[in-house]
PDB file of C-alpha atoms in Angstrom:
ATOM      1  CA  MET A   1       0.000   0.000   0.000  1.00  0.00           C
ATOM      2  CA  ASN A   2       1.153   3.483  -0.800  1.00  0.00           C
ATOM      3  CA  GLU A   3       1.333   5.743   2.256  1.00  0.00           C
ATOM      4  CA  GLN A   4       0.794   8.865   0.156  1.00  0.00           C
ATOM      5  CA  PRO A   5      -1.796  11.113   1.835  1.00  0.00           C
ATOM      6  CA  ASN A   6      -5.248  11.255   0.304  1.00  0.00           C
ATOM      7  CA  LEU A   7      -5.898  14.700  -1.086  1.00  0.00           C
ATOM      8  CA  PHE A   8      -9.650  14.215  -1.287  1.00  0.00           C
ATOM      9  CA  ARG A   9     -12.302  12.771   1.016  1.00  0.00           C
ATOM     10  CA  ARG A  10     -14.885  10.052   0.544  1.00  0.00           C
ATOM     11  CA  ILE A  11     -18.164  11.032   2.172  1.00  0.00           C
ATOM     12  CA  VAL A  12     -20.935   8.425   2.293  1.00  0.00           C
ATOM     13  CA  THR A  13     -24.558   9.150   3.179  1.00  0.00           C
ATOM     14  CA  GLY A  14     -27.276   6.933   4.566  1.00  0.00           C
ATOM     15  CA  HIS A  15     -30.278   7.068   6.872  1.00  0.00           C
ATOM     16  CA  ASP A  16     -30.771   7.048  10.630  1.00  0.00           C
ATOM     17  CA  ALA A  17     -33.371   4.993  12.507  1.00  0.00           C
ATOM     18  CA  ASP A  18     -35.980   7.691  11.735  1.00  0.00           C
ATOM     19  CA  GLY A  19     -35.276   7.514   7.994  1.00  0.00           C
ATOM     20  CA  LYS A  20     -33.536  10.904   8.004  1.00  0.00           C
ATOM     21  CA  ALA A  21     -30.493  11.479   5.790  1.00  0.00           C
ATOM     22  CA  ILE A  22     -27.145  11.394   7.589  1.00  0.00           C
ATOM     23  CA  ILE A  23     -23.432  11.092   6.894  1.00  0.00           C
ATOM     24  CA  ILE A  24     -22.183   7.588   7.754  1.00  0.00           C
ATOM     25  CA  PRO A  25     -19.369   7.839  10.331  1.00  0.00           C
ATOM     26  CA  ASN A  26     -16.382   5.583  10.921  1.00  0.00           C
ATOM     27  CA  LEU A  27     -16.148   3.776   7.603  1.00  0.00           C
ATOM     28  CA  PRO A  28     -12.829   2.028   6.978  1.00  0.00           C
ATOM     29  CA  PRO A  29     -10.449   3.981   4.741  1.00  0.00           C
ATOM     30  CA  MET A  30     -10.348   3.586   0.989  1.00  0.00           C
ATOM     31  CA  THR A  31      -7.987   0.979  -0.412  1.00  0.00           C
ATOM     32  CA  THR A  32      -4.958   2.737  -1.894  1.00  0.00           C
ATOM     33  CA  GLN A  33      -2.418   0.922  -4.037  1.00  0.00           C
ATOM     34  CA  LEU A  34       0.667   2.009  -5.948  1.00  0.00           C
ATOM     35  CA  ILE A  35       1.034  -0.109  -9.095  1.00  0.00           C
ATOM     36  CA  GLY A  36       4.477  -1.025 -10.367  1.00  0.00           C
ATOM     37  CA  GLY A  37       6.524   0.782  -7.716  1.00  0.00           C
ATOM     38  CA  PRO A  38       7.820   4.364  -7.847  1.00  0.00           C
ATOM     39  CA  GLY A  39       6.757   6.080 -11.056  1.00  0.00           C
ATOM     40  CA  GLY A  40       3.592   4.004 -11.362  1.00  0.00           C
ATOM     41  CA  PRO A  41       0.005   5.172 -10.894  1.00  0.00           C
ATOM     42  CA  THR A  42      -1.692   5.238  -7.502  1.00  0.00           C
ATOM     43  CA  PHE A  43      -5.227   3.816  -7.373  1.00  0.00           C
ATOM     44  CA  PHE A  44      -7.716   5.042  -4.761  1.00  0.00           C
ATOM     45  CA  GLU A  45     -10.632   2.597  -4.614  1.00  0.00           C
ATOM     46  CA  VAL A  46     -13.510   4.824  -3.541  1.00  0.00           C
ATOM     47  CA  TRP A  47     -16.635   2.603  -3.765  1.00  0.00           C
ATOM     48  CA  HIS A  48     -18.397  -0.072  -5.779  1.00  0.00           C
ATOM     49  CA  THR A  49     -21.860  -1.509  -6.149  1.00  0.00           C
ATOM     50  CA  ALA A  50     -22.440  -5.200  -6.682  1.00  0.00           C
ATOM     51  CA  GLU A  51     -25.676  -5.119  -8.658  1.00  0.00           C
ATOM     52  CA  THR A  52     -27.951  -3.089 -10.890  1.00  0.00           C
ATOM     53  CA  PRO A  53     -30.181  -1.628  -9.762  1.00  0.00           C
ATOM     54  CA  ALA A  54     -27.944  -0.914  -6.781  1.00  0.00           C
ATOM     55  CA  LEU A  55     -29.343  -1.967  -3.410  1.00  0.00           C
ATOM     56  CA  ILE A  56     -29.765   1.165  -1.288  1.00  0.00           C
ATOM     57  CA  THR A  57     -29.594   0.422   2.438  1.00  0.00           C
ATOM     58  CA  ALA A  58     -30.028   2.660   5.480  1.00  0.00           C
ATOM     59  CA  GLN A  59     -26.466   2.123   6.706  1.00  0.00           C
ATOM     60  CA  PRO A  60     -24.206   1.211   3.783  1.00  0.00           C
ATOM     61  CA  GLY A  61     -20.960  -0.389   4.823  1.00  0.00           C
ATOM     62  CA  ALA A  62     -17.735   0.020   2.928  1.00  0.00           C
ATOM     63  CA  PRO A  63     -17.346  -2.390   0.012  1.00  0.00           C
ATOM     64  CA  ASP A  64     -15.771  -5.655   1.083  1.00  0.00           C
ATOM     65  CA  GLU A  65     -12.649  -5.668  -1.100  1.00  0.00           C
ATOM     66  CA  ASP A  66      -9.237  -5.376   0.489  1.00  0.00           C
ATOM     67  CA  ARG A  67      -7.254  -5.328  -2.752  1.00  0.00           C
ATOM     68  CA  LEU A  68      -7.334  -3.636  -6.102  1.00  0.00           C
ATOM     69  CA  VAL A  69      -9.732  -5.161  -8.642  1.00  0.00           C
ATOM     70  CA  LEU A  70      -9.591  -3.571 -12.088  1.00  0.00           C
ATOM     71  CA  ALA A  71     -13.148  -4.195 -13.288  1.00  0.00           C
ATOM     72  CA  PRO A  72     -16.414  -3.542 -11.476  1.00  0.00           C
ATOM     73  CA  PRO A  73     -18.356  -6.492 -10.060  1.00  0.00           C
ATOM     74  CA  GLY A  74     -20.623  -8.284 -12.536  1.00  0.00           C
ATOM     75  CA  ASN A  75     -23.723  -6.100 -13.071  1.00  0.00           C
ATOM     76  CA  GLY A  76     -22.127  -3.487 -10.796  1.00  0.00           C
ATOM     77  CA  THR A  77     -20.183  -0.250 -10.828  1.00  0.00           C
ATOM     78  CA  ARG A  78     -16.901   1.033  -9.446  1.00  0.00           C
ATOM     79  CA  ILE A  79     -15.601   4.518  -8.762  1.00  0.00           C
ATOM     80  CA  ARG A  80     -11.910   5.151  -8.312  1.00  0.00           C
ATOM     81  CA  VAL A  81      -9.448   7.990  -8.511  1.00  0.00           C
ATOM     82  CA  ILE A  82      -6.094   7.404 -10.179  1.00  0.00           C
ATOM     83  CA  GLU A  83      -3.060   9.638  -9.885  1.00  0.00           C
ATOM     84  CA  PHE A  84      -0.827   9.245 -12.938  1.00  0.00           C
ATOM     85  CA  PRO A  85       2.729  10.551 -12.458  1.00  0.00           C
ATOM     86  CA  PRO A  86       4.588  11.798 -15.519  1.00  0.00           C
ATOM     87  CA  GLU A  87       5.434   8.847 -17.750  1.00  0.00           C
ATOM     88  CA  GLY A  88       9.108   7.947 -17.693  1.00  0.00           C
ATOM     89  CA  GLU A  89      11.378   5.833 -19.815  1.00  0.00           C
ATOM     90  CA  GLU A  90      10.693   2.810 -17.590  1.00  0.00           C
ATOM     91  CA  ILE A  91       7.091   2.718 -18.864  1.00  0.00           C
ATOM     92  CA  ARG A  92       8.066   3.052 -22.507  1.00  0.00           C
ATOM     93  CA  LYS A  93      10.511   0.116 -22.145  1.00  0.00           C
ATOM     94  CA  LEU A  94       7.987  -2.351 -20.692  1.00  0.00           C
ATOM     95  CA  THR A  95       7.792  -5.743 -22.378  1.00  0.00           C
ATOM     96  CA  GLY A  96       4.576  -7.660 -22.962  1.00  0.00           C
ATOM     97  CA  ALA A  97       5.420  -9.834 -19.944  1.00  0.00           C
ATOM     98  CA  ASP A  98       5.981  -6.726 -17.804  1.00  0.00           C
ATOM     99  CA  ALA A  99       2.598  -5.320 -18.872  1.00  0.00           C
ATOM    100  CA  LEU A 100       0.907  -8.635 -18.130  1.00  0.00           C
ATOM    101  CA  ALA A 101       2.418  -8.610 -14.627  1.00  0.00           C
ATOM    102  CA  LYS A 102       1.135  -5.070 -13.999  1.00  0.00           C
ATOM    103  CA  PHE A 103      -2.410  -6.017 -14.994  1.00  0.00           C
ATOM    104  CA  LYS A 104      -2.162  -9.206 -12.931  1.00  0.00           C
ATOM    105  CA  SER A 105      -1.370  -7.024  -9.885  1.00  0.00           C
ATOM    106  CA  MET A 106      -4.658  -5.221 -10.624  1.00  0.00           C
ATOM    107  CA  GLY A 107      -6.574  -8.506 -10.642  1.00  0.00           C
ATOM    108  CA  ASN A 108      -7.121  -8.703 -14.415  1.00  0.00           C
ATOM    109  CA  GLU A 109      -4.179  -9.915 -16.482  1.00  0.00           C
ATOM    110  CA  SER A 110      -6.559 -10.776 -19.329  1.00  0.00           C
ATOM    111  CA  ALA A 111      -7.153  -7.008 -19.817  1.00  0.00           C
ATOM    112  CA  SER A 112      -3.598  -6.570 -21.156  1.00  0.00           C
ATOM    113  CA  THR A 113      -3.401  -6.410 -24.941  1.00  0.00           C
ATOM    114  CA  SER A 114       0.267  -5.480 -25.088  1.00  0.00           C
ATOM    115  CA  GLN A 115       2.099  -6.780 -28.118  1.00  0.00           C
ATOM    116  CA  ALA A 116       5.013  -5.819 -30.356  1.00  0.00           C
ATOM    117  CA  GLY A 117       4.198  -2.729 -32.384  1.00  0.00           C
ATOM    118  CA  ALA A 118       1.371  -1.589 -30.095  1.00  0.00           C
ATOM    119  CA  PRO A 119       1.045   2.195 -29.767  1.00  0.00           C
ATOM    120  CA  HIS A 120       1.749   1.948 -25.995  1.00  0.00           C
ATOM    121  CA  PRO A 121       3.071  -0.909 -23.824  1.00  0.00           C
ATOM    122  CA  LEU A 122       0.151  -0.679 -21.374  1.00  0.00           C
ATOM    123  CA  MET A 123      -2.647  -1.096 -23.924  1.00  0.00           C
ATOM    124  CA  HIS A 124      -5.636  -2.841 -22.370  1.00  0.00           C
ATOM    125  CA  ARG A 125      -9.325  -3.521 -22.874  1.00  0.00           C
ATOM    126  CA  THR A 126     -12.088  -4.246 -20.403  1.00  0.00           C
ATOM    127  CA  GLN A 127     -15.726  -5.162 -20.942  1.00  0.00           C
ATOM    128  CA  THR A 128     -16.919  -1.913 -19.352  1.00  0.00           C
ATOM    129  CA  VAL A 129     -18.216   1.552 -20.095  1.00  0.00           C
ATOM    130  CA  ASP A 130     -15.971   3.978 -18.234  1.00  0.00           C
ATOM    131  CA  TYR A 131     -16.652   7.627 -17.515  1.00  0.00           C
ATOM    132  CA  GLY A 132     -13.323   9.383 -16.909  1.00  0.00           C
ATOM    133  CA  ILE A 133     -13.089  12.943 -15.609  1.00  0.00           C
ATOM    134  CA  VAL A 134      -9.773  14.791 -15.489  1.00  0.00           C
ATOM    135  CA  LEU A 135      -9.678  16.519 -12.104  1.00  0.00           C
ATOM    136  CA  GLU A 136      -6.176  17.926 -12.323  1.00  0.00           C
ATOM    137  CA  GLY A 137      -3.411  18.041 -14.937  1.00  0.00           C
ATOM    138  CA  GLU A 138      -3.548  16.484 -18.370  1.00  0.00           C
ATOM    139  CA  ILE A 139      -3.185  13.038 -19.897  1.00  0.00           C
ATOM    140  CA  THR A 140      -3.211  11.442 -23.341  1.00  0.00           C
ATOM    141  CA  MET A 141      -5.571   8.594 -24.152  1.00  0.00           C
ATOM    142  CA  VAL A 142      -3.860   6.313 -26.674  1.00  0.00           C
ATOM    143  CA  LEU A 143      -6.074   4.152 -28.910  1.00  0.00           C
ATOM    144  CA  ASP A 144      -5.260   1.626 -31.644  1.00  0.00           C
ATOM    145  CA  ARG A 145      -5.678   4.378 -34.202  1.00  0.00           C
ATOM    146  CA  GLY A 146      -5.094   7.816 -32.773  1.00  0.00           C
ATOM    147  CA  GLU A 147      -4.916   9.589 -29.467  1.00  0.00           C
ATOM    148  CA  THR A 148      -6.319  12.635 -27.714  1.00  0.00           C
ATOM    149  CA  THR A 149      -5.061  14.784 -24.865  1.00  0.00           C
ATOM    150  CA  LEU A 150      -7.486  15.540 -22.057  1.00  0.00           C
ATOM    151  CA  LYS A 151      -7.135  18.485 -19.689  1.00  0.00           C
ATOM    152  CA  ALA A 152      -8.722  19.347 -16.325  1.00  0.00           C
ATOM    153  CA  GLY A 153     -12.497  19.392 -16.709  1.00  0.00           C
ATOM    154  CA  ASP A 154     -12.569  17.092 -19.764  1.00  0.00           C
ATOM    155  CA  VAL A 155     -14.734  13.958 -19.668  1.00  0.00           C
ATOM    156  CA  ILE A 156     -14.096  10.801 -21.686  1.00  0.00           C
ATOM    157  CA  ILE A 157     -16.625   8.043 -22.273  1.00  0.00           C
ATOM    158  CA  GLN A 158     -14.572   4.924 -22.944  1.00  0.00           C
ATOM    159  CA  ASN A 159     -16.713   2.199 -24.527  1.00  0.00           C
ATOM    160  CA  GLY A 160     -14.759  -1.042 -24.125  1.00  0.00           C
ATOM    161  CA  THR A 161     -12.010   0.186 -26.443  1.00  0.00           C
ATOM    162  CA  ASN A 162      -8.392  -0.915 -26.476  1.00  0.00           C
ATOM    163  CA  HIS A 163      -6.504   1.968 -24.864  1.00  0.00           C
ATOM    164  CA  ALA A 164      -3.695   3.184 -22.619  1.00  0.00           C
ATOM    165  CA  TRP A 165      -3.053   6.322 -20.586  1.00  0.00           C
ATOM    166  CA  ALA A 166       0.157   8.313 -21.154  1.00  0.00           C
ATOM    167  CA  ASN A 167       1.040  11.269 -18.944  1.00  0.00           C
ATOM    168  CA  ARG A 168       3.447  13.261 -21.102  1.00  0.00           C
ATOM    169  CA  SER A 169       2.835  16.557 -19.292  1.00  0.00           C
ATOM    170  CA  GLY A 170       5.666  16.460 -16.772  1.00  0.00           C
ATOM    171  CA  LYS A 171       3.158  16.966 -13.901  1.00  0.00           C
ATOM    172  CA  LEU A 172       0.818  14.719 -11.924  1.00  0.00           C
ATOM    173  CA  CYS A 173      -2.578  13.988 -13.488  1.00  0.00           C
ATOM    174  CA  ARG A 174      -5.530  13.027 -11.277  1.00  0.00           C
ATOM    175  CA  MET A 175      -8.616  11.414 -12.815  1.00  0.00           C
ATOM    176  CA  ALA A 176     -11.868  10.052 -11.425  1.00  0.00           C
ATOM    177  CA  PHE A 177     -13.339   7.007 -13.164  1.00  0.00           C
ATOM    178  CA  VAL A 178     -16.787   5.445 -12.921  1.00  0.00           C
ATOM    179  CA  LEU A 179     -16.682   1.920 -14.381  1.00  0.00           C
ATOM    180  CA  ILE A 180     -19.891   0.181 -15.362  1.00  0.00           C
ATOM    181  CA  ASP A 181     -20.005  -3.552 -16.027  1.00  0.00           C
ATOM    182  CA  GLY A 182     -20.917  -4.267 -19.637  1.00  0.00           C
ATOM    183  CA  ARG A 183     -20.831  -6.849 -22.369  1.00  0.00           C
ATOM    184  CA  PHE A 184     -19.468  -6.653 -25.900  1.00  0.00           C
ATOM    185  CA  SER A 185     -21.851  -6.837 -28.825  1.00  0.00           C
ATOM    186  CA  GLN A 186     -21.150  -9.627 -31.318  1.00  0.00           C
ATOM    187  CA  GLU A 187     -19.608  -7.148 -33.770  1.00  0.00           C
ATOM    188  CA  ILE A 188     -16.802  -6.116 -31.394  1.00  0.00           C
ATOM    189  CA  ALA A 189     -16.408  -9.156 -29.113  1.00  0.00           C
ATOM    190  CA  PRO A 190     -12.842 -10.445 -28.941  1.00  0.00           C
ATOM    191  CA  THR A 191     -12.234 -13.491 -31.081  1.00  0.00           C
ATOM    192  CA  LYS A 192     -10.957 -16.608 -29.369  1.00  0.00           C
ATOM    193  CA  LYS A 193      -7.551 -17.805 -30.493  1.00  0.00           C
TER     194      LYS A 193
END
């Protein structure tokens, strides 16, 4: 776990015994994990739901995961904040095996699509719709064919596409992501090899 201080708070609401809205006290802290050692991104796992529609209870407890899980639960959602440090040479030199190991540490090695000639060594694809909001800094989203740079305030809707994130700005980039479990249509489903 990374001991870096959280620079934002997670506030969770619920209901008291009279059905009145309250802030839930004393929840365990968010799971925070640095991926790949110094120079890698830090993940702050804020919350997830395990079903749709989400079950709304009077006194929600913190989600029951004690480790980083890349995708949301089946039929669920996940919100996380990721701090991307400036990308260094160590990222650009990653091999396919290195990339696979990084995604394995996030609980989803099958997400890695790294291969020789890929536009970025950390290309990956998940069966999710992701809403990404740049909170601070800037970052480049790299796709199979093209890329775009997002700045603070920009929102990306990532629809199960093969992609990677590259922070070429020289400064920290902080993004919030809402991940929604999905399924690929027949026309874009990965082919089995």
